[in-house]
Amino acid sequence: MIDIHNLERNYKTGHTDNFVLRRIYLHIAAGEFVTIMGPSGAGKSSLLNVLAMLDDQWRGEFLFEGTPVQTLNRKQRAELARRRTGMVFQSYHLIDDLTVAENIDLPLSYKDIPRPERQALVADTLDRFNIVGKKDLYPSQLSGGQQQLVGIARAVIHKPSLLLADEPTGNLHSEQAAEIMQLFRTLNQQGTTIVQVTHSEANAAFGSRTLELRDGWLTRDTANPNLNSAPGAPGAAA
Amino acid sequence: MNSILQDLRYTLRQLGRSPGFAVTAILTLALGIGATTAMYSLVRSTLLAPLPYPHSEELVGIGLVQSGTPPASDQTGETGDFLLAHAQSFSSIGIAGDRPLGQNFSNGSGKAQTIYSLHVSSGYLPTLGVPALLGRTFTREEDLPGAAPTVVLSEDLWRRVLNADPNIVGQAIHINGDPFTVIGVMPSTLSTVDGTDVWQPLHLSATDPGYQGTNFQTIARLKPGASVAQASAELSGLTSTIFRQFPDYQKWTRPGAPKLQEFVWPLQQIVVSNARSSLIALSAAVLAVLLMACLNLAGLMTARSITRKPEIALRTALGASPAMMLRLLLTESLVLAFVGSLLGLGFAHLALPLLLSASPIGLPQLRQTTVDLPVAAFAILTGCTSTLLFGLLPALGVFRQTIGSSLGNARTAGESAPRQRLSKSLIVAQVTLATMLLSTGALLLNTFLHMRAIPSGVQPPHLYVLQVNLKGDAYSSTSHTQQFISVVEQRLRQIPGVAQVATVNGLPIDRGLNNSGGPANHPDQIAYAESRFITPGYFRTVGTTLLAGGDISDADTATSQPVALINEFAAKRWFPGRSPIGEYVITGSDKPRRVIGLIANVHSSSLTDSIAPTIYVPYTQVDNESMKTINGWFATSFVLRTVERGNFRDPEITTAVSAAVTAVDPEVPVRKFVPMQTFIDDNVAAPRFFSWLAGGFAGFALLLTLIGLFGLLSYQVASRTRELGVRMALGAQRHQILSMVLKNGIMLTAIGLVFGSIGSCALRSVIAALVSSTVGTRATATASLLGAQTVSISIAGAAMLVSAIAASLIPARRAATLEPTEALRAE
């Protein structure tokens, strides 16, 4: 599903370049549940943003389901991301003045889907996530776990092939976190490829593969034990 | 104290770091407060000022008017005499002419000038209660018909023209060529109210030509302890006796209209009556502008407090108490208020003289209109109150929320609903007010253009008017008046560039005699008609069309057959379906006149007046008594049509014109020499002034709305950055974000437009009343002058929408170009 070759991302600070991703080589197959770990500032979220196609300032090659993303213009990338990816945020990022149902409907509202069809999809999703009773509530009326549930429902309503999650349980207590991770596992079992960023080993245990980043370098990949962990040395994950 | 100084220093530093915010807030306040202060100063010196007379609260005016009319002291001679004889509620009553009349004054230096004289009864000046500066006021005997001519001077004339001669009392001065003995000088406070230069005895007599008309005003001083209500009740009781004694007055009102009645009002209300509605309307407009400035300030302060949230949260976390935070906010508000108020005072100081000089409304200056200490206190108080109410309170609300959430990480995106409601309500209120001001400005402008387009009935290009007052014994006869006019006309014709000259008493769009008139053989049709007195060639000179028959000529003399021309309106009313030529008409108590010509309609006293039946009579055929009356009441106008080249306003021409008059009679000064267009322009001066003023206010309102909308949307984009990032992450395209922000601005504008349109419709009757009070027409007649409301609202709507799009575009573009990854990181 994802093939990345020699991907680099840097930010300019004055006259110096600060690299946040260095020579990343990565292959993720469809149906995988990948966890990206690493200390703060290692480049986890930056990699996630590249995968989500929110960032287009990187160099290298990125094939998404066979499409060379680096050759797409900004609009084409946004279109591809809108169709094929879903995003779950640590801070849920629900919109205050929209109800639960309206928040879930949001990704569909940016596609050319007729209103009745959208309503049916929202109803299905509410049912699937067991939150029908909360459809008219506002985010501020929900608990953190419930808000994240809505966030995930919103991310998967358009049936993306790739679900990206940035610290999805970072603001939840352990019990709620376990429930959310169980939901991810279920979604993965139903065929959705998942890439999550987390600090939690417990969360990582729900996944099938773990990557570790340090100072922008990919230093560990459980699917590729032979990966050279020394910074500066390129490694290729199988 | 140290803490306050520290807060002050910090505030100044903070404002220095946000110059955009500081300048916008201070300018907004300064303009709002400046306009309010200027208007307050004007209202204080007119509507709120007491009359400059001792115990002025006891002074009243008595008017014989219909109920529902504004305060007035109009009175006929005979009802005035009746009140003198019967009213019991007053310690004294004074009767005067309805207005100061232009007179020719000379003190023997050979240069005559126009002065304004008010004819007053012997009780008038004592009723006002102001003691004479020199000498005394009139005795009862001096006010009797046939008494030796006496005069009381104003202090201003005495100082200006007579070098404050301390021995003036007992000396003679010449008015209209006749000697008058000066018996006193009145202090300048008296002239400030109506601009009178001298007072002459009224000599009220039942034989006066205007005795039975409302050509007089009555003032009175209430007896100690008596109230206006008691006096009104007494005079109400006397009204039926008046109608029994003078039954003709009951015919003055049309069937169904309120009957005439004696009303009592405080004199102050009568003096400011004409300016009252205009000043109230202007004050309302200014308050709307101030309110807009305050709403804008509220928006600015709210937005600013949002940007300072992290700082305030940090201060709170570090132990700042709510009182400390309040003091900091208060300091910032007060600094803005103080600087804004001071600038506003400067603005008012500059605007006041401009406003006074540009105003076509007579604003009685009962107190000097200036920016003095009470006005300055008003400005600073208004500034502080506005800033605290509209600046500090909304900001406090935001800070309270900030303190509540402290440094916590927001888990949702976007603004909170109550804060959004507040911001949106502020903008909707601003758009509503701006729409009302804009549509009012458009409506007034339309009225002005409408009035300007009304054909006057004359051809103003190259037409000039030279006005003189022909008063006194010398001009009480037709022959002398006719002789003067004839020689002046001859001299004017000799001035190079003058093509035609004629004379009229009762110039179009000016004042003239209204009299009774109608067909001679139908006395039942004799009713109100305008009378105009002309010399041969008048119609040709002013460019009024002769529709049928012929003009008067030199052959029409005092001894030839009496003739007249009538206007089309009179012909249709009096001789329907046939030619009026050869028919006979009567004007006043004159003998029947044969109609020799039919003239196109001309507006008599105002462009907005409905056309009245008008009879034109040759000067040579006016009897002595009528000549004395019209010369006493109205100016004589020479009309000059010039050749089409050259500038006729050259000082040399003005001198030549003036010389043509003074060479014939040095005691007759030129009262006015202006193009005919000036009379027409003066007629539309009030709607023009109000449309400019309303346009100015509307422009300011539009600017404030623009700033407000821009500020709000910029703030919304800033505070919704993360939400916008989320939307983009969930698939929103840039054009969708752009249109979302634009739609937001346009939606708020549209809601304000709906409210503003409703408000504008409600204001229509107020504007009609304002225009009718300033141009002197009935409100029903004015309603037709106001353009279609839909046009004015459409203009306002279009201006608002264009402004809204312009104001929304930059924040919308900023939102659309956000990088989602950056936006998602935003706090």
Tab-separated table of C-alpha atoms in Angstrom, chain B residues 166-478:
chain	number	residue	atom	x	y	z
B	166	PRO	CA	-22.865	107.361	25.638
B	167	ASN	CA	-25.090	110.330	24.790
B	168	ILE	CA	-27.111	108.541	22.121
B	169	VAL	CA	-30.332	108.650	24.151
B	170	GLY	CA	-32.360	111.631	22.965
B	171	GLN	CA	-30.558	111.866	19.635
B	172	ALA	CA	-32.199	111.094	16.284
B	173	ILE	CA	-31.194	108.351	13.854
B	174	HIS	CA	-32.676	107.796	10.398
B	175	ILE	CA	-34.560	104.660	9.515
B	176	ASN	CA	-35.968	104.481	5.986
B	177	GLY	CA	-35.100	108.147	5.684
B	178	ASP	CA	-37.299	109.184	8.618
B	179	PRO	CA	-35.916	110.535	11.933
B	180	PHE	CA	-36.461	108.416	15.060
B	181	THR	CA	-35.545	109.516	18.577
B	182	VAL	CA	-33.403	106.986	20.421
B	183	ILE	CA	-34.919	106.342	23.867
B	184	GLY	CA	-32.767	103.446	24.977
B	185	VAL	CA	-30.154	100.774	24.284
B	186	MET	CA	-30.830	97.125	25.175
B	187	PRO	CA	-28.016	94.735	26.184
B	188	SER	CA	-26.663	92.305	23.612
B	189	THR	CA	-28.271	89.270	25.297
B	190	LEU	CA	-31.565	90.323	23.731
B	191	SER	CA	-30.288	90.239	20.136
B	192	THR	CA	-28.742	86.789	20.470
B	193	VAL	CA	-32.168	85.180	20.295
B	194	ASP	CA	-33.536	86.649	17.047
B	195	GLY	CA	-30.837	88.938	15.613
B	196	THR	CA	-32.786	92.170	16.101
B	197	ASP	CA	-30.872	95.436	15.558
B	198	VAL	CA	-33.561	97.863	16.725
B	199	TRP	CA	-37.004	97.815	18.303
B	200	GLN	CA	-39.751	100.152	17.139
B	201	PRO	CA	-43.208	100.650	18.627
B	202	LEU	CA	-45.835	98.325	17.158
B	203	HIS	CA	-48.620	100.963	17.072
B	204	LEU	CA	-51.119	98.103	16.849
B	205	SER	CA	-54.357	99.324	15.355
B	206	ALA	CA	-57.481	97.729	13.963
B	207	THR	CA	-56.845	99.711	10.777
B	208	ASP	CA	-53.518	97.944	10.137
B	209	PRO	CA	-53.702	95.915	6.900
B	210	GLY	CA	-52.372	92.815	8.614
B	211	TYR	CA	-54.445	93.205	11.791
B	212	GLN	CA	-56.659	90.193	11.063
B	213	GLY	CA	-53.874	87.883	9.904
B	214	THR	CA	-51.401	85.896	11.996
B	215	ASN	CA	-48.749	88.516	11.438
B	216	PHE	CA	-47.882	88.906	15.118
B	217	GLN	CA	-46.347	86.968	17.992
B	218	THR	CA	-47.419	87.096	21.618
B	219	ILE	CA	-45.241	86.516	24.643
B	220	ALA	CA	-46.232	86.731	28.304
B	221	ARG	CA	-44.812	86.367	31.805
B	222	LEU	CA	-46.716	84.034	34.111
B	223	LYS	CA	-47.944	85.500	37.376
B	224	PRO	CA	-45.885	84.239	40.349
B	225	GLY	CA	-47.064	80.723	41.179
B	226	ALA	CA	-48.991	80.278	37.924
B	227	SER	CA	-48.072	77.325	35.727
B	228	VAL	CA	-48.130	76.776	31.972
B	229	ALA	CA	-50.901	74.217	32.477
B	230	GLN	CA	-53.060	76.706	34.405
B	231	ALA	CA	-52.518	79.387	31.754
B	232	SER	CA	-53.352	76.858	29.014
B	233	ALA	CA	-56.552	75.906	30.799
B	234	GLU	CA	-57.570	79.555	31.102
B	235	LEU	CA	-56.874	80.306	27.427
B	236	SER	CA	-58.589	77.117	26.344
B	237	GLY	CA	-61.669	78.448	28.088
B	238	LEU	CA	-61.287	81.785	26.281
B	239	THR	CA	-61.085	80.171	22.817
B	240	SER	CA	-64.875	79.795	22.517
B	241	THR	CA	-65.309	83.491	23.408
B	242	ILE	CA	-62.750	84.366	20.699
B	243	PHE	CA	-64.728	82.392	18.103
B	244	ARG	CA	-67.980	84.048	19.185
B	245	GLN	CA	-66.351	87.459	18.877
B	246	PHE	CA	-64.383	86.718	15.691
B	247	PRO	CA	-66.359	83.999	13.852
B	248	ASP	CA	-64.233	84.286	10.686
B	249	TYR	CA	-61.369	82.354	12.286
B	250	GLN	CA	-63.472	79.210	12.283
B	251	LYS	CA	-63.402	79.331	8.465
B	252	TRP	CA	-59.609	79.246	8.428
B	253	THR	CA	-59.425	75.533	8.926
B	254	ARG	CA	-60.577	72.939	6.429
B	255	PRO	CA	-63.449	70.626	7.386
B	256	GLY	CA	-62.206	67.779	9.521
B	257	ALA	CA	-58.930	69.529	10.440
B	258	PRO	CA	-58.281	70.534	14.075
B	259	LYS	CA	-59.743	73.946	14.907
B	260	LEU	CA	-57.581	76.892	15.854
B	261	GLN	CA	-57.001	77.238	19.573
B	262	GLU	CA	-54.974	79.396	21.937
B	263	PHE	CA	-52.008	77.362	23.240
B	264	VAL	CA	-49.400	78.307	25.838
B	265	TRP	CA	-45.829	76.991	25.645
B	266	PRO	CA	-42.650	77.857	27.533
B	267	LEU	CA	-40.996	80.573	25.411
B	268	GLN	CA	-37.759	78.579	25.228
B	269	GLN	CA	-39.575	75.798	23.356
B	270	ILE	CA	-40.923	78.294	20.832
B	271	VAL	CA	-37.532	79.920	20.237
B	272	VAL	CA	-35.895	76.563	19.449
B	273	SER	CA	-38.968	75.089	17.762
B	274	ASN	CA	-37.657	75.373	14.195
B	275	ALA	CA	-34.301	73.821	15.010
B	276	ARG	CA	-35.668	71.213	17.393
B	277	SER	CA	-36.571	68.389	15.011
B	278	SER	CA	-33.362	68.897	13.012
B	279	LEU	CA	-31.199	68.821	16.125
B	280	ILE	CA	-32.987	65.786	17.520
B	281	ALA	CA	-32.586	63.979	14.181
B	282	LEU	CA	-28.902	64.898	14.036
B	283	SER	CA	-28.419	63.832	17.649
B	284	ALA	CA	-30.016	60.475	16.881
B	285	ALA	CA	-27.668	60.026	13.910
B	286	VAL	CA	-24.672	60.963	16.047
B	287	LEU	CA	-25.737	58.582	18.810
B	288	ALA	CA	-26.029	55.846	16.203
B	289	VAL	CA	-22.469	56.624	15.125
B	290	LEU	CA	-21.286	56.559	18.751
B	291	LEU	CA	-23.059	53.264	19.310
B	292	MET	CA	-21.362	51.884	16.210
B	293	ALA	CA	-17.999	53.079	17.481
B	294	CYS	CA	-18.740	51.395	20.822
B	295	LEU	CA	-19.767	48.129	19.139
B	296	ASN	CA	-16.589	48.273	17.131
B	297	LEU	CA	-14.584	48.860	20.265
B	298	ALA	CA	-16.289	45.907	21.912
B	299	GLY	CA	-15.307	43.743	18.948
B	300	LEU	CA	-11.728	45.004	19.024
B	301	MET	CA	-11.343	44.514	22.768
B	302	THR	CA	-12.863	41.038	22.648
B	303	ALA	CA	-10.531	40.027	19.836
B	304	ARG	CA	-7.566	41.479	21.681
B	305	SER	CA	-8.410	39.700	24.893
B	306	ILE	CA	-8.487	36.418	22.973
B	307	THR	CA	-4.959	36.998	21.716
B	308	ARG	CA	-3.880	37.740	25.290
B	309	LYS	CA	-5.398	34.547	26.678
B	310	PRO	CA	-2.081	32.740	27.147
B	311	GLU	CA	-0.625	35.750	28.930
B	312	ILE	CA	-3.596	36.047	31.250
B	313	ALA	CA	-3.632	32.308	31.932
B	314	LEU	CA	0.058	32.449	32.783
B	315	ARG	CA	-0.402	35.442	35.091
B	316	THR	CA	-3.251	33.642	36.829
B	317	ALA	CA	-1.219	30.477	37.155
B	318	LEU	CA	1.598	32.548	38.678
B	319	GLY	CA	-0.729	33.925	41.325
B	320	ALA	CA	-2.307	37.116	39.922
B	321	SER	CA	-5.598	37.726	41.719
B	322	PRO	CA	-8.781	38.638	39.806
B	323	ALA	CA	-8.507	42.146	41.289
B	324	MET	CA	-5.001	42.538	39.865
B	325	MET	CA	-6.187	41.357	36.449
B	326	LEU	CA	-9.141	43.744	36.635
B	327	ARG	CA	-6.817	46.636	37.453
B	328	LEU	CA	-4.620	45.806	34.482
B	329	LEU	CA	-7.590	45.671	32.126
B	330	LEU	CA	-9.030	48.835	33.638
B	331	THR	CA	-5.764	50.672	33.072
B	332	GLU	CA	-5.710	49.717	29.413
B	333	SER	CA	-9.361	50.725	28.945
B	334	LEU	CA	-8.865	54.052	30.681
B	335	VAL	CA	-5.718	54.883	28.719
B	336	LEU	CA	-7.625	54.247	25.477
B	337	ALA	CA	-10.641	56.197	26.741
B	338	PHE	CA	-8.602	59.184	27.836
B	339	VAL	CA	-6.547	59.476	24.649
B	340	GLY	CA	-9.647	58.851	22.497
B	341	SER	CA	-11.640	61.484	24.411
B	342	LEU	CA	-8.888	64.091	24.101
B	343	LEU	CA	-8.633	63.489	20.359
B	344	GLY	CA	-12.434	63.558	20.168
B	345	LEU	CA	-12.457	66.954	21.894
B	346	GLY	CA	-10.011	68.265	19.307
B	347	PHE	CA	-12.194	66.849	16.562
B	348	ALA	CA	-15.295	68.524	18.076
B	349	HIS	CA	-13.412	71.815	18.396
B	350	LEU	CA	-12.621	71.704	14.660
B	351	ALA	CA	-16.007	70.393	13.561
B	352	LEU	CA	-18.225	72.839	15.493
B	353	PRO	CA	-17.479	76.029	13.518
B	354	LEU	CA	-17.799	74.049	10.266
B	355	LEU	CA	-21.134	72.619	11.377
B	356	LEU	CA	-22.462	76.024	12.441
B	357	SER	CA	-21.374	77.777	9.257
B	358	ALA	CA	-22.640	75.023	6.964
B	359	SER	CA	-25.981	74.605	8.670
B	360	PRO	CA	-28.870	76.093	6.707
B	361	ILE	CA	-31.116	75.792	9.770
B	362	GLY	CA	-31.409	78.860	11.988
B	363	LEU	CA	-29.796	77.694	15.217
B	364	PRO	CA	-30.609	80.187	17.989
B	365	GLN	CA	-27.400	80.596	19.979
B	366	LEU	CA	-28.831	80.996	23.459
B	367	ARG	CA	-25.388	80.219	24.843
B	368	GLN	CA	-22.084	80.333	23.006
B	369	THR	CA	-21.482	77.069	21.187
B	370	THR	CA	-17.983	76.118	22.205
B	371	VAL	CA	-15.940	73.298	23.669
B	372	ASP	CA	-15.822	74.504	27.286
B	373	LEU	CA	-15.239	72.720	30.588
B	374	PRO	CA	-18.695	71.070	30.897
B	375	VAL	CA	-18.443	69.913	27.273
B	376	ALA	CA	-14.935	68.541	27.908
B	377	ALA	CA	-16.224	66.761	31.020
B	378	PHE	CA	-19.060	65.334	28.928
B	379	ALA	CA	-16.583	64.067	26.315
B	380	ILE	CA	-14.309	62.382	28.859
B	381	LEU	CA	-17.252	60.903	30.741
B	382	THR	CA	-18.737	59.586	27.501
B	383	GLY	CA	-15.351	58.194	26.497
B	384	CYS	CA	-14.778	56.432	29.811
B	385	THR	CA	-18.339	55.089	30.059
B	386	SER	CA	-18.288	53.839	26.475
B	387	THR	CA	-14.908	52.198	26.911
B	388	LEU	CA	-15.783	50.567	30.206
B	389	LEU	CA	-19.192	49.353	29.023
B	390	PHE	CA	-18.248	48.270	25.521
B	391	GLY	CA	-14.551	47.608	25.953
B	392	LEU	CA	-13.921	46.271	29.425
B	393	LEU	CA	-17.052	44.171	29.955
B	394	PRO	CA	-16.744	41.937	26.860
B	395	ALA	CA	-13.019	41.598	27.530
B	396	LEU	CA	-13.733	40.607	31.123
B	397	GLY	CA	-16.075	37.891	29.895
B	398	VAL	CA	-13.318	36.400	27.789
B	399	PHE	CA	-10.805	36.609	30.618
B	400	ARG	CA	-13.209	34.915	33.005
B	401	GLN	CA	-13.387	31.966	30.588
B	402	THR	CA	-9.630	32.042	30.198
B	403	ILE	CA	-9.059	31.923	33.940
B	404	GLY	CA	-11.509	29.009	34.122
B	405	SER	CA	-9.727	26.965	31.481
B	406	SER	CA	-6.303	28.144	32.596
B	407	LEU	CA	-3.461	26.535	30.705
B	408	GLY	CA	-5.423	23.441	29.806
B	409	ASN	CA	-5.211	21.991	26.348
B	410	ALA	CA	-8.385	22.538	24.343
B	411	ARG	CA	-9.674	19.281	22.925
B	412	THR	CA	-12.151	20.731	20.565
B	413	ALA	CA	-11.666	23.134	17.718
B	414	GLY	CA	-13.322	26.505	17.067
B	415	GLU	CA	-14.795	29.247	19.198
B	416	SER	CA	-17.191	28.673	22.049
B	417	ALA	CA	-20.829	29.206	21.134
B	418	PRO	CA	-21.510	32.156	23.536
B	419	ARG	CA	-18.396	34.004	22.351
B	420	GLN	CA	-19.375	33.428	18.742
B	421	ARG	CA	-22.853	34.731	19.474
B	422	LEU	CA	-21.420	37.877	21.082
B	423	SER	CA	-19.066	38.591	18.164
B	424	LYS	CA	-21.746	37.909	15.592
B	425	SER	CA	-24.316	40.015	17.445
B	426	LEU	CA	-21.860	42.920	17.483
B	427	ILE	CA	-21.416	42.752	13.721
B	428	VAL	CA	-25.132	42.326	13.029
B	429	ALA	CA	-25.841	45.385	15.206
B	430	GLN	CA	-23.189	47.388	13.352
B	431	VAL	CA	-24.509	46.385	9.939
B	432	THR	CA	-28.060	47.227	11.076
B	433	LEU	CA	-27.065	50.713	12.184
B	434	ALA	CA	-24.866	51.330	9.151
B	435	THR	CA	-27.671	50.221	6.820
B	436	MET	CA	-30.089	52.612	8.510
B	437	LEU	CA	-27.626	55.488	8.227
B	438	LEU	CA	-26.773	54.621	4.632
B	439	SER	CA	-30.370	54.327	3.508
B	440	THR	CA	-31.234	57.562	5.342
B	441	GLY	CA	-28.368	59.290	3.542
B	442	ALA	CA	-29.541	57.864	0.213
B	443	LEU	CA	-33.138	58.898	0.939
B	444	LEU	CA	-32.121	62.458	1.812
B	445	LEU	CA	-29.848	62.666	-1.213
B	446	ASN	CA	-32.703	61.469	-3.380
B	447	THR	CA	-34.961	64.117	-1.825
B	448	PHE	CA	-32.394	66.800	-2.519
B	449	LEU	CA	-32.027	65.676	-6.154
B	450	HIS	CA	-35.814	65.473	-6.457
B	451	MET	CA	-36.240	69.021	-5.147
B	452	ARG	CA	-33.463	70.354	-7.331
B	453	ALA	CA	-35.162	68.849	-10.369
B	454	ILE	CA	-38.488	70.595	-9.683
B	455	PRO	CA	-38.896	73.275	-12.359
B	456	SER	CA	-39.086	76.658	-10.658
B	457	GLY	CA	-40.980	78.311	-13.502
B	458	VAL	CA	-38.154	80.751	-14.284
B	459	GLN	CA	-34.927	80.382	-16.289
B	460	PRO	CA	-32.096	80.905	-13.753
B	461	PRO	CA	-29.059	80.981	-16.092
B	462	HIS	CA	-27.806	84.586	-16.505
B	463	LEU	CA	-30.578	85.865	-14.258
B	464	TYR	CA	-29.615	88.042	-11.276
B	465	VAL	CA	-31.675	89.537	-8.480
B	466	LEU	CA	-31.083	92.903	-6.825
B	467	GLN	CA	-33.200	93.357	-3.702
B	468	VAL	CA	-33.897	96.599	-1.837
B	469	ASN	CA	-36.215	97.603	0.988
B	470	LEU	CA	-38.468	100.527	0.034
B	471	LYS	CA	-39.796	101.552	3.419
B	472	GLY	CA	-40.884	104.579	5.315
B	473	ASP	CA	-43.055	107.501	4.398
B	474	ALA	CA	-41.122	108.162	1.182
B	475	TYR	CA	-42.281	104.846	-0.285
B	476	SER	CA	-45.825	104.822	1.018
B	477	SER	CA	-47.123	106.163	-2.293
B	478	THR	CA	-47.313	104.391	-5.633
